JSON list of C-alpha atoms in Angstrom, two decimals:
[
{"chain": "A", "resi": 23, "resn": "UNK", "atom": "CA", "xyz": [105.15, 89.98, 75.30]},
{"chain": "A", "resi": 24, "resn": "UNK", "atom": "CA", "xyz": [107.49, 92.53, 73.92]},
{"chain": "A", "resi": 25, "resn": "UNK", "atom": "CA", "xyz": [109.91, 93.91, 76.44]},
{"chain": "A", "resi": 26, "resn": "UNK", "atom": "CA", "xyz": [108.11, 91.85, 79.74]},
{"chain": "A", "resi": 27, "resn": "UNK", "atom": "CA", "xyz": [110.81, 90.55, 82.22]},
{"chain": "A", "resi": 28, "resn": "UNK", "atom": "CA", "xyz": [110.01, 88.12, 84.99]},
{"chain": "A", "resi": 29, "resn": "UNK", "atom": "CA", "xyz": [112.14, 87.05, 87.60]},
{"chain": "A", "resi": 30, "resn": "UNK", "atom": "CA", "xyz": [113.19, 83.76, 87.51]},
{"chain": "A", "resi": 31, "resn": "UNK", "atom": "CA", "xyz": [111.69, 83.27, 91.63]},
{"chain": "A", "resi": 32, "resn": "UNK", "atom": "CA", "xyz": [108.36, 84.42, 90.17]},
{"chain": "A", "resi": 33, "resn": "UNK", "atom": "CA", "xyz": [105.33, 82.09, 90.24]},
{"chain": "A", "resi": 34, "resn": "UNK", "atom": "CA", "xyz": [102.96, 83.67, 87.04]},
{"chain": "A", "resi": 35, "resn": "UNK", "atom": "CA", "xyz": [100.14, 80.91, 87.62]},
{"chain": "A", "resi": 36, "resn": "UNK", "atom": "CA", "xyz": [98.04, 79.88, 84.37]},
{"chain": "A", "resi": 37, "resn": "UNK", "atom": "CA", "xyz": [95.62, 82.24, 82.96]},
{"chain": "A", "resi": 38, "resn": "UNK", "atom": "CA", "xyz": [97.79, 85.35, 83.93]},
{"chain": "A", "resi": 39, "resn": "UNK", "atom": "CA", "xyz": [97.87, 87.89, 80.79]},
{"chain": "A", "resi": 40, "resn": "UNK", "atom": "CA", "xyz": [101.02, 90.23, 81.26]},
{"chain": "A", "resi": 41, "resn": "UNK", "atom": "CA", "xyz": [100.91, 93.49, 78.74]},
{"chain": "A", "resi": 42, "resn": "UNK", "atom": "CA", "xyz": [104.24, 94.44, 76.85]},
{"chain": "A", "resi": 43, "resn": "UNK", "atom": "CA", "xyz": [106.96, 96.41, 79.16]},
{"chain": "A", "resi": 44, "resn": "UNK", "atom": "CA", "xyz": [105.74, 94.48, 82.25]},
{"chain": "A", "resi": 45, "resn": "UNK", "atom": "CA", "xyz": [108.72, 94.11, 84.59]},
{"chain": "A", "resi": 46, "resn": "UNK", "atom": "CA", "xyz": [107.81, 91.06, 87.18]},
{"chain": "A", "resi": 47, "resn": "UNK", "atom": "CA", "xyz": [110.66, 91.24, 90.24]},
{"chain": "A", "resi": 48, "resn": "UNK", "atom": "CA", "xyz": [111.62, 88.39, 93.19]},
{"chain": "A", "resi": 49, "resn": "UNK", "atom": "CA", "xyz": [109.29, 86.48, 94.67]},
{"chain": "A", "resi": 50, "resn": "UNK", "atom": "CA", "xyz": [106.12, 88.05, 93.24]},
{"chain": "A", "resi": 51, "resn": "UNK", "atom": "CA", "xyz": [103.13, 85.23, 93.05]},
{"chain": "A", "resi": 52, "resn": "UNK", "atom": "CA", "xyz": [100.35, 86.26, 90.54]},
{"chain": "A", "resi": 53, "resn": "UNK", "atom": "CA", "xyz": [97.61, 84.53, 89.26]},
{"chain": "A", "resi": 54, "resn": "UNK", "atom": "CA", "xyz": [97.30, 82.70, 92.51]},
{"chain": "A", "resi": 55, "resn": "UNK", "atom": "CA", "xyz": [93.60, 81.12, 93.11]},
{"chain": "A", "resi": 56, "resn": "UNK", "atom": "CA", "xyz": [91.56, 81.45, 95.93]},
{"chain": "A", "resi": 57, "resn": "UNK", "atom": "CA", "xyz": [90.65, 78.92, 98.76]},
{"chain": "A", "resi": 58, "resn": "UNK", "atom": "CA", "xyz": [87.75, 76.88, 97.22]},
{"chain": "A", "resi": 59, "resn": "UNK", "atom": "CA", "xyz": [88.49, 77.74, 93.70]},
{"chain": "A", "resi": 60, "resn": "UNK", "atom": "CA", "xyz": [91.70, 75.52, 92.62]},
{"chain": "A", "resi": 61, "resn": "UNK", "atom": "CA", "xyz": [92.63, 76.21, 88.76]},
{"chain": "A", "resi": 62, "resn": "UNK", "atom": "CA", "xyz": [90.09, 74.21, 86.13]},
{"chain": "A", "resi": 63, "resn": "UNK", "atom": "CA", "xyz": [91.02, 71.38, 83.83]},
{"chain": "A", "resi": 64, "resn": "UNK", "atom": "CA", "xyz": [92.24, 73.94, 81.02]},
{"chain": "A", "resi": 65, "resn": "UNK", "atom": "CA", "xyz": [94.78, 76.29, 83.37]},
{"chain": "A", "resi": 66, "resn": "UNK", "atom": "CA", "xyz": [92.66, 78.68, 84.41]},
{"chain": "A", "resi": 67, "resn": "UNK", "atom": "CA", "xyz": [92.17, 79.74, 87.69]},
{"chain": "A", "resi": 68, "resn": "UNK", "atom": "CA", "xyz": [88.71, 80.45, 88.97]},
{"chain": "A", "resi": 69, "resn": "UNK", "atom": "CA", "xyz": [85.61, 78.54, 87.71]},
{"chain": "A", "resi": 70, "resn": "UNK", "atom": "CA", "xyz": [84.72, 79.32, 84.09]},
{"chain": "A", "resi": 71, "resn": "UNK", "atom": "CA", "xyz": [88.64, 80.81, 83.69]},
{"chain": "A", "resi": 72, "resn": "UNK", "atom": "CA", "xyz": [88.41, 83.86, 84.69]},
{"chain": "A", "resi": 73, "resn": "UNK", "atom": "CA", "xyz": [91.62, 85.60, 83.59]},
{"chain": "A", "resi": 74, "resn": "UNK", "atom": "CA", "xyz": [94.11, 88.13, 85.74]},
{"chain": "A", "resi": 75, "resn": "UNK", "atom": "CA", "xyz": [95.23, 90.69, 83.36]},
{"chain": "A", "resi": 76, "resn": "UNK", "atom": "CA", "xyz": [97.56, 93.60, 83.48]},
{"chain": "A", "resi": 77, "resn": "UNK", "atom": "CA", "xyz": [97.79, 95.98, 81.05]},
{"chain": "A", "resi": 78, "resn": "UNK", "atom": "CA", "xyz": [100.93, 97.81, 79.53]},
{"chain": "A", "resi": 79, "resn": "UNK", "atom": "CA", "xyz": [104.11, 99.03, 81.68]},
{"chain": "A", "resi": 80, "resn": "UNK", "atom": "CA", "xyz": [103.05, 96.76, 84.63]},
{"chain": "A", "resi": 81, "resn": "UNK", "atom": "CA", "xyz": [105.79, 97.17, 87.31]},
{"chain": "A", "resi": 82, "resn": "UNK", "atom": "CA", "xyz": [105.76, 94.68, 90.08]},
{"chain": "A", "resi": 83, "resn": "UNK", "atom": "CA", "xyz": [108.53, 94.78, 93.39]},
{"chain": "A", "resi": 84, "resn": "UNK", "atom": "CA", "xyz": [109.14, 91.80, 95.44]},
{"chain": "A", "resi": 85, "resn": "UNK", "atom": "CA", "xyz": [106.74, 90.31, 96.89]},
{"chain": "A", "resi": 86, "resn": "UNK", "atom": "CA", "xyz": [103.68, 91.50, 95.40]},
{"chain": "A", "resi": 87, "resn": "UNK", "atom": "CA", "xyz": [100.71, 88.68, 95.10]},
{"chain": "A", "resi": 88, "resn": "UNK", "atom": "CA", "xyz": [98.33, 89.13, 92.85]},
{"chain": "A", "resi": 89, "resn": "UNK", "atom": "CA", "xyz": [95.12, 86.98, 93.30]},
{"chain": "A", "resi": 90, "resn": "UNK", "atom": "CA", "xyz": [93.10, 85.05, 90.40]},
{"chain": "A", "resi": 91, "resn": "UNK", "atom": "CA", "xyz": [90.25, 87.08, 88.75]},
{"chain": "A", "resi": 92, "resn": "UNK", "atom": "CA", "xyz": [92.24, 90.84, 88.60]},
{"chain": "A", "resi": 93, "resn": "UNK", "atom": "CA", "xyz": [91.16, 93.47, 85.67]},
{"chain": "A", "resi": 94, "resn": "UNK", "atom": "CA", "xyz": [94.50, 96.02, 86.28]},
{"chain": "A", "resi": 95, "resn": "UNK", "atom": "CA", "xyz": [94.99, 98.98, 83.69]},
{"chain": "A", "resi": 96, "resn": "UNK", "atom": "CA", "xyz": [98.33, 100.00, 81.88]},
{"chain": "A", "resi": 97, "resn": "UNK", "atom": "CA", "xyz": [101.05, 101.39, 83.88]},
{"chain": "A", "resi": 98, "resn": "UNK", "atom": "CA", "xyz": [100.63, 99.62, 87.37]},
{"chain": "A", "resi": 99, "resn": "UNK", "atom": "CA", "xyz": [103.05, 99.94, 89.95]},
{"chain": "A", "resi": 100, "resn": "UNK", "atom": "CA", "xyz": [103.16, 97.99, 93.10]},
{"chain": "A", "resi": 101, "resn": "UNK", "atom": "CA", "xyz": [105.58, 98.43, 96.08]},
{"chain": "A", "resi": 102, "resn": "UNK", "atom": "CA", "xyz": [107.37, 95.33, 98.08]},
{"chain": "A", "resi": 103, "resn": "UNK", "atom": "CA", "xyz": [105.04, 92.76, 100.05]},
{"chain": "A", "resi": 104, "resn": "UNK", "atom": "CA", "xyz": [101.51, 94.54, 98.25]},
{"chain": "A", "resi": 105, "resn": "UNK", "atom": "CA", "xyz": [98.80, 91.70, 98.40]},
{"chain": "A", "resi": 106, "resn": "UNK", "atom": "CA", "xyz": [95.91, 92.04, 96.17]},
{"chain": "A", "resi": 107, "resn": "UNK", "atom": "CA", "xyz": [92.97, 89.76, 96.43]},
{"chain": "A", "resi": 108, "resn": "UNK", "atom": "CA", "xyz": [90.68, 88.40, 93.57]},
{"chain": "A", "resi": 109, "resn": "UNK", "atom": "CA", "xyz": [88.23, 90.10, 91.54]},
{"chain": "A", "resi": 110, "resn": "UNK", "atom": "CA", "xyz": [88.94, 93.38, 91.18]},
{"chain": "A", "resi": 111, "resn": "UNK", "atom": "CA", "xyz": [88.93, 95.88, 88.85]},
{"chain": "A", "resi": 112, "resn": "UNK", "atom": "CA", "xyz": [92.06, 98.64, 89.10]},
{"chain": "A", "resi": 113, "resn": "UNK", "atom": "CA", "xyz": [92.23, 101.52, 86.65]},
{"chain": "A", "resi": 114, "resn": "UNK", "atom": "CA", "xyz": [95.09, 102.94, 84.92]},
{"chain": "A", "resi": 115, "resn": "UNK", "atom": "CA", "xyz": [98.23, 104.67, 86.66]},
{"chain": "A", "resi": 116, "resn": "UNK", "atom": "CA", "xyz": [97.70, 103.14, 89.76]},
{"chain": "A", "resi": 117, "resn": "UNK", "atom": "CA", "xyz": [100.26, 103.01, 92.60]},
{"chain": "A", "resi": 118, "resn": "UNK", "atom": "CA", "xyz": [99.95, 100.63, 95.38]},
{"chain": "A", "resi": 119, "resn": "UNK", "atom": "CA", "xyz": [102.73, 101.14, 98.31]},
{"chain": "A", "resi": 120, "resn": "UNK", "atom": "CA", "xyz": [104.93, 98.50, 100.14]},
{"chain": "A", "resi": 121, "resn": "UNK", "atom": "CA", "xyz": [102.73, 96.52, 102.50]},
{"chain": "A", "resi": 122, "resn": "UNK", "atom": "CA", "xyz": [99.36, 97.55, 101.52]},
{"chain": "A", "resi": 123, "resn": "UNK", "atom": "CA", "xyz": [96.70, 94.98, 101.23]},
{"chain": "A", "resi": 124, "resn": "UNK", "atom": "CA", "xyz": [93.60, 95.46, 98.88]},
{"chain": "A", "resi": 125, "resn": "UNK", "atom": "CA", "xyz": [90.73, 92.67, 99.18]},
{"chain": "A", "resi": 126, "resn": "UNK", "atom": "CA", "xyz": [88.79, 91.28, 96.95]},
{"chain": "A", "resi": 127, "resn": "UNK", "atom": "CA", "xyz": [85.91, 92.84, 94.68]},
{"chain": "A", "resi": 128, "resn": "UNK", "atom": "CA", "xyz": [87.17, 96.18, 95.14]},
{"chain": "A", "resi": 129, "resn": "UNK", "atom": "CA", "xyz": [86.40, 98.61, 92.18]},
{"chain": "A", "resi": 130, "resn": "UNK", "atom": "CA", "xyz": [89.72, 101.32, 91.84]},
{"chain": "A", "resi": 131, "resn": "UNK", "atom": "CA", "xyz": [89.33, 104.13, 89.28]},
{"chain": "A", "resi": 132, "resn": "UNK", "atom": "CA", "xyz": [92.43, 105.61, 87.10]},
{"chain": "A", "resi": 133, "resn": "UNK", "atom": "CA", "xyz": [95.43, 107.50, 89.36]},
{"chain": "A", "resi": 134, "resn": "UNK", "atom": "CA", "xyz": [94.70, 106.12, 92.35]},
{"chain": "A", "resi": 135, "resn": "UNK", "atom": "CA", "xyz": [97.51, 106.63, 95.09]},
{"chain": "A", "resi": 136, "resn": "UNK", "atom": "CA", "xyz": [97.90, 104.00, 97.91]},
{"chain": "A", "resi": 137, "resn": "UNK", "atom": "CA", "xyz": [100.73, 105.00, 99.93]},
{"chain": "A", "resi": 138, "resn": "UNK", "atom": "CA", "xyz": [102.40, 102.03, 102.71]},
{"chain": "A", "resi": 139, "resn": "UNK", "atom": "CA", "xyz": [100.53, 100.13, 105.04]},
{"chain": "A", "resi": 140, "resn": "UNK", "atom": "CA", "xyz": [96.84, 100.65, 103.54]},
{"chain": "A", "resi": 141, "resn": "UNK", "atom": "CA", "xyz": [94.08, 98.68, 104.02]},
{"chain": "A", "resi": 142, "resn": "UNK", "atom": "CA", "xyz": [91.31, 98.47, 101.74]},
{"chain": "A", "resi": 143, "resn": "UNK", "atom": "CA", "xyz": [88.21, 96.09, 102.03]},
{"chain": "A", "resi": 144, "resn": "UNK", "atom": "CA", "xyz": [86.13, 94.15, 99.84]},
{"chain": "A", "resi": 145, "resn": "UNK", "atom": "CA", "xyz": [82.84, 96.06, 98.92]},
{"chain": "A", "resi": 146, "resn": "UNK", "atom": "CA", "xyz": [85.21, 99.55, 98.64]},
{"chain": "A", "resi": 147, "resn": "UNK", "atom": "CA", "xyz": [85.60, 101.73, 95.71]},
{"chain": "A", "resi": 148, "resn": "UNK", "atom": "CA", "xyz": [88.03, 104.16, 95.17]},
{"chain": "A", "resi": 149, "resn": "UNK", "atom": "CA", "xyz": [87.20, 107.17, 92.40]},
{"chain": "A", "resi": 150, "resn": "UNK", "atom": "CA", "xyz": [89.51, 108.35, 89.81]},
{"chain": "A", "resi": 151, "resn": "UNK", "atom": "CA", "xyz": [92.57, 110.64, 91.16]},
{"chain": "A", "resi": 152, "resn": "UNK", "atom": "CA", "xyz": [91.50, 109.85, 95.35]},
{"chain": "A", "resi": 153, "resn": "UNK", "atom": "CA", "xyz": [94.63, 109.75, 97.31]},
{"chain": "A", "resi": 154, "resn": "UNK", "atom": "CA", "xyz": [95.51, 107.79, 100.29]},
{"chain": "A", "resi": 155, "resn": "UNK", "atom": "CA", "xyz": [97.83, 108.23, 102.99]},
{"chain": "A", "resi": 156, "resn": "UNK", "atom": "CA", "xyz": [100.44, 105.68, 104.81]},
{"chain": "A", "resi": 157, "resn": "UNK", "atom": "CA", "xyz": [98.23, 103.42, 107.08]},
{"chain": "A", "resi": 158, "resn": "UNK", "atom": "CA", "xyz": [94.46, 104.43, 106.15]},
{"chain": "A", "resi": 159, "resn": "UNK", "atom": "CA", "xyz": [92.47, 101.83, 106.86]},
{"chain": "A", "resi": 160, "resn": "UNK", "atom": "CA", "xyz": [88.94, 101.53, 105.39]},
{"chain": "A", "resi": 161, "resn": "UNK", "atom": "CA", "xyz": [86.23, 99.20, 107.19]},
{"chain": "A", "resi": 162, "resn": "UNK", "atom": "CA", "xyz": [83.02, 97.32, 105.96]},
{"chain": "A", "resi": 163, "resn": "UNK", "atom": "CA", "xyz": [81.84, 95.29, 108.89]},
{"chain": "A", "resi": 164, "resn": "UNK", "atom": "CA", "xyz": [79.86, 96.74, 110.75]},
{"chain": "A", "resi": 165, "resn": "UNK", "atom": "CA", "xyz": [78.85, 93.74, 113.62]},
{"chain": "A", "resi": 166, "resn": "UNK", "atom": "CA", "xyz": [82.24, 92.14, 113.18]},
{"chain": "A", "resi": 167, "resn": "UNK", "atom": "CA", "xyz": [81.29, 89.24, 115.09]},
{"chain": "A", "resi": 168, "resn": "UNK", "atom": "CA", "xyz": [78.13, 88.47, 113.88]},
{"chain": "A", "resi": 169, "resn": "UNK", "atom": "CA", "xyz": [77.60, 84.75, 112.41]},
{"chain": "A", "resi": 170, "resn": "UNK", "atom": "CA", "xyz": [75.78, 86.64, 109.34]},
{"chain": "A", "resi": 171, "resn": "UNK", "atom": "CA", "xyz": [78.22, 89.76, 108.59]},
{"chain": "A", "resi": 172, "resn": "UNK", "atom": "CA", "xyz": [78.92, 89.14, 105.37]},
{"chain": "A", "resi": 173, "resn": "UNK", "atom": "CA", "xyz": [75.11, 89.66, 104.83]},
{"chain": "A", "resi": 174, "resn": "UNK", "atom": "CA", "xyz": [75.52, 93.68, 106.35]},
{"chain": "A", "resi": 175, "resn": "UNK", "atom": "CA", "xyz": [79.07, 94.26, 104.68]},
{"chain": "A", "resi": 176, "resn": "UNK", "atom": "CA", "xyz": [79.13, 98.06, 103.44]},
{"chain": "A", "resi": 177, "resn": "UNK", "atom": "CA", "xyz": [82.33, 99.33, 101.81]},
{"chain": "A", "resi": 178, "resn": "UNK", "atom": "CA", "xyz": [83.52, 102.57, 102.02]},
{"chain": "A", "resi": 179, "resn": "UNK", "atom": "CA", "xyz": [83.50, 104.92, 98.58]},
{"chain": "A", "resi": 180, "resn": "UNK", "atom": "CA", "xyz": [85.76, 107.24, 98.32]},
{"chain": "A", "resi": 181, "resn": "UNK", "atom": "CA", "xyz": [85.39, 110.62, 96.01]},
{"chain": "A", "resi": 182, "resn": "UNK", "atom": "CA", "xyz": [86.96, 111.86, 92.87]},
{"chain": "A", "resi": 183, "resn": "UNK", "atom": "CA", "xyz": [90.46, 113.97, 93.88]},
{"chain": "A", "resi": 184, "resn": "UNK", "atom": "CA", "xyz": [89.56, 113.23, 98.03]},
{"chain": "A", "resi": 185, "resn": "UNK", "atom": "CA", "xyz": [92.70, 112.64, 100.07]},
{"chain": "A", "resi": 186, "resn": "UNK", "atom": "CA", "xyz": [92.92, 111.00, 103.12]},
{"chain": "A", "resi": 187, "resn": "UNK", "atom": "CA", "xyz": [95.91, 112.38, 105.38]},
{"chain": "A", "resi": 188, "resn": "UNK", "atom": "CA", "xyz": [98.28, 109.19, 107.62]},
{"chain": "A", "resi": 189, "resn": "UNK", "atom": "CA", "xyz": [96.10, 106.84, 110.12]},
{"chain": "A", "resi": 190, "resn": "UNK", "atom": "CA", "xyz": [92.80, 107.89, 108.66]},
{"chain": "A", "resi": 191, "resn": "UNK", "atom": "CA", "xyz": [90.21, 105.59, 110.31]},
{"chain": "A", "resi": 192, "resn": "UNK", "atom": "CA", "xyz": [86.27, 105.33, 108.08]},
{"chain": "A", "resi": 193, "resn": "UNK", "atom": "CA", "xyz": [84.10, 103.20, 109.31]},
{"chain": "A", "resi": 194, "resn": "UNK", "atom": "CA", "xyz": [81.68, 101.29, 106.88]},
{"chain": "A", "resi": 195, "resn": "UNK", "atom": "CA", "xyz": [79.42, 102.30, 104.47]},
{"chain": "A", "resi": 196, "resn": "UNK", "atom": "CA", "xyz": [80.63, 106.00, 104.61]},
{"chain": "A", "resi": 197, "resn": "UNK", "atom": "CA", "xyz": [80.95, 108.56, 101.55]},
{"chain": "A", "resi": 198, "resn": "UNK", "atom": "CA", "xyz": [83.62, 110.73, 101.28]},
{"chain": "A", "resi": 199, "resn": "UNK", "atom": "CA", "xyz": [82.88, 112.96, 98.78]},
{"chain": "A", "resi": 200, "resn": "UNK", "atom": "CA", "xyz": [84.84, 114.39, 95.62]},
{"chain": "A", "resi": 201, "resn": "UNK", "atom": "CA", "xyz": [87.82, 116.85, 96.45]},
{"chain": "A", "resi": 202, "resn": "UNK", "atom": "CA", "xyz": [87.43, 116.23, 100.87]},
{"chain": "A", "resi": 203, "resn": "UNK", "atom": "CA", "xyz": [90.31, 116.57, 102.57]},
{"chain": "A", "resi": 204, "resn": "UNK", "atom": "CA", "xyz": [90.46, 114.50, 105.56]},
{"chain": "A", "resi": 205, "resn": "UNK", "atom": "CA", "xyz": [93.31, 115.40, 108.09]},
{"chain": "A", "resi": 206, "resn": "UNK", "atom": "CA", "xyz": [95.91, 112.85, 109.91]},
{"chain": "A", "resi": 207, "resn": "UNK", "atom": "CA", "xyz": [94.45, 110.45, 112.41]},
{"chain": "A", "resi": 208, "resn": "UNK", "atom": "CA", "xyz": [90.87, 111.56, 111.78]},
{"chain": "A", "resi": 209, "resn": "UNK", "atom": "CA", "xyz": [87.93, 108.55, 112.76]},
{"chain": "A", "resi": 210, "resn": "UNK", "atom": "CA", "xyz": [85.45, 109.20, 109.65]},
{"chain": "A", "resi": 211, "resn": "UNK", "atom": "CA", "xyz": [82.32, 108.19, 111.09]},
{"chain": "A", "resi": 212, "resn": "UNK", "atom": "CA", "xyz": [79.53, 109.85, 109.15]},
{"chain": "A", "resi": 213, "resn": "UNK", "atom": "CA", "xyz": [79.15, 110.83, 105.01]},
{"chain": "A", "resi": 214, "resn": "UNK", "atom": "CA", "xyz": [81.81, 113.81, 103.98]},
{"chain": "A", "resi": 215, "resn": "UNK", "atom": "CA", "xyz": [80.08, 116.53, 101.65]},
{"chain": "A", "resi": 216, "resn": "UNK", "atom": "CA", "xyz": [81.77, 117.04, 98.81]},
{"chain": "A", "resi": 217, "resn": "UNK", "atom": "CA", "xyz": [85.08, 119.52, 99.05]},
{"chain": "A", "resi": 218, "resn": "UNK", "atom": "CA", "xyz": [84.83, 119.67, 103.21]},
{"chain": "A", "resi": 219, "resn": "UNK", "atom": "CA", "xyz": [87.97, 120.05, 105.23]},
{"chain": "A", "resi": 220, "resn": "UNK", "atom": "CA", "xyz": [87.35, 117.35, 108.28]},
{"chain": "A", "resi": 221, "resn": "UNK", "atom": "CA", "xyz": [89.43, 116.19, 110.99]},
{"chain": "A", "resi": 222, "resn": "UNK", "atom": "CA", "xyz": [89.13, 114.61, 114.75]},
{"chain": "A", "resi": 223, "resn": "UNK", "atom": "CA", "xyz": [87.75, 111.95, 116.41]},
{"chain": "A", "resi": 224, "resn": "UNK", "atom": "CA", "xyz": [85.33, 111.59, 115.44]},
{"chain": "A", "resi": 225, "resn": "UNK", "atom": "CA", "xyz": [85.70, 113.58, 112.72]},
{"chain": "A", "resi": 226, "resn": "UNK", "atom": "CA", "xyz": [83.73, 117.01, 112.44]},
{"chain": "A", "resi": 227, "resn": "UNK", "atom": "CA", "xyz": [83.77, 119.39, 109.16]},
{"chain": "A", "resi": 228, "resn": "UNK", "atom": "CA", "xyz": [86.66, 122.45, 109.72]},
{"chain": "A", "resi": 229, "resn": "UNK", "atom": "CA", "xyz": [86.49, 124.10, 106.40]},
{"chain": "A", "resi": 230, "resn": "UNK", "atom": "CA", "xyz": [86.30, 123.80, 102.67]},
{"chain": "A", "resi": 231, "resn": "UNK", "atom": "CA", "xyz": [88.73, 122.84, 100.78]},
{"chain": "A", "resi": 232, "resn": "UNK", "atom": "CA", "xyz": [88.27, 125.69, 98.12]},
{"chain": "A", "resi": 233, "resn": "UNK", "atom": "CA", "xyz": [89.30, 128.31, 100.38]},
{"chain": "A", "resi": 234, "resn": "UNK", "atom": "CA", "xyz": [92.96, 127.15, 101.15]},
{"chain": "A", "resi": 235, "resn": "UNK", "atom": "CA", "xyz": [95.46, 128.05, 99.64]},
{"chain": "A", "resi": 236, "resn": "UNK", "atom": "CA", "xyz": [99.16, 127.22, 98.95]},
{"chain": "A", "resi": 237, "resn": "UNK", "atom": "CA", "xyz": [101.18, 127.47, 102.19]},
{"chain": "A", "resi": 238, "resn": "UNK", "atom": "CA", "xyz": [104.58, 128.27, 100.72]},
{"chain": "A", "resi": 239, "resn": "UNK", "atom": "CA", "xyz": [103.31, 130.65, 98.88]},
{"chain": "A", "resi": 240, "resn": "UNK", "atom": "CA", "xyz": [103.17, 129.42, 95.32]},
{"chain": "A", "resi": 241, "resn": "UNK", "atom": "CA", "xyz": [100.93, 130.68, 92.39]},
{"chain": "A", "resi": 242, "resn": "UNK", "atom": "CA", "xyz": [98.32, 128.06, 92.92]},
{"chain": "A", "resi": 243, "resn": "UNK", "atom": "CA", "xyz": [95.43, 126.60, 94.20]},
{"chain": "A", "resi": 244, "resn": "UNK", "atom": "CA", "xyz": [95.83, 123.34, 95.18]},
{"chain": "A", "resi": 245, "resn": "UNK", "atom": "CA", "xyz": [92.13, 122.68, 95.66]},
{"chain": "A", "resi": 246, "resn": "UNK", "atom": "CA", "xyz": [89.68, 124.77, 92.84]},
{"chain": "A", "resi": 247, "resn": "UNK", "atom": "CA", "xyz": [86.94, 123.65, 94.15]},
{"chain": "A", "resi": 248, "resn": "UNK", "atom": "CA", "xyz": [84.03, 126.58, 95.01]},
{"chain": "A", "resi": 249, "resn": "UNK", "atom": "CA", "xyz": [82.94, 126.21, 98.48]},
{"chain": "A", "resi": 250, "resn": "UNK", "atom": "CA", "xyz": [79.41, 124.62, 98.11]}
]
């Protein structure tokens, strides 16, 4: 494609569809299939060759895999040592930091902000402009050790413009809703209304997000939304 580069220590398995402008740096693996699915007679990697595509701009930094399966929009961006599992479907203007890891059949909207050391599991989704801090982790298993948990898995789904502050905990199956604001360290253990300030552990509402303001003083509201 017009204007792609790929390092020559890249491994860009068959079936991987890069868009024009993609830059592909050291070491990256994509298109890589996953245990129990080796690539088909014709290339492709998952049974019935399933494609990983990325769409226009694509910039990848060493060490990024990039599992079989993967729907990503234009203008991705990935940090060093990001590992993305198979199956998912990532919006547009996404940024994943350095050492994040994002499982598999995980549904990410457009302008989606995953800052270092993130965890995200399979079953999550992540809305359209939701922001998350260095080292959020996200859970879906509830009875860890039971011999049937993949039977009771419940991602976590995460609102439209919500941000998550550093070391954000949520355990699984929680909402957090569209424009929340979840402080540093908080243990999300119950569904956030919509717009609510909330921080602690475990985490208890503080406020609304609507009624801060800019603490510098600029001409702005960082958060428009009318207390409900």
């Amino acid at each position: 494609m017009a204007g792609t580069r790929v390092a020559t220590t890249a491994v860009v398995r068959p079936g991987v569809r890069l868009g024009p402008g993609a830059v592909v740096g050291e070491w990256c693996l994509l298109g890589e299939p996953p245990a129990g699915h080796p690539p088909s007679e014709d290339g492709n990697p998952l049974e019935g060759g399933a494609l990983t595509v990325l769409g226009a701009g694509a910039l990848l930094r060493s060490h990024t895999v990039i599992y079989a399966g993967n729907r990503i929009g234009d203008r991705f961006q990935s940090g060093h040592h990001v590992l993305v599992r198979e199956d998912n479907e990532i919006g547009d203007d996404v940024a994943i930091g350095s050492g994040t890891m994002v499982e598999h059949h995980v549904r990410v909207g457009h302008r989606v902000r995953l800052h270092g050391g993130v965890f995200v599991p399979e079953l999550c989704v992540l809305e359209d402009d939701c922001w998350l801090g260095a080292r959020v982790c996200l859970t879906n298993a509830p009875y860890p050790r039971c011999p049937e948990v993949s039977a009771c898995m419940r991602g976590v789904r995460v609102g439209r413009r919500a941000k998550l502050g550093a070391n954000v905990t949520v355990l699984p199956g929680v909402t957090i809703g569209e424009d929340a604001l979840i402080g540093a360290g908080a243990v999300v253990t119950d569904d956030v209304p919509a717009g609510a300030v909330v921080a602690g552990n475990p985490a208890r509402t503080l406020g609304w997000a609507g009624d801060l303001t800019c603490p510098v003083g600029l001409d702005h509201r960082p958060y428009p939304l009318e207390r409900p």
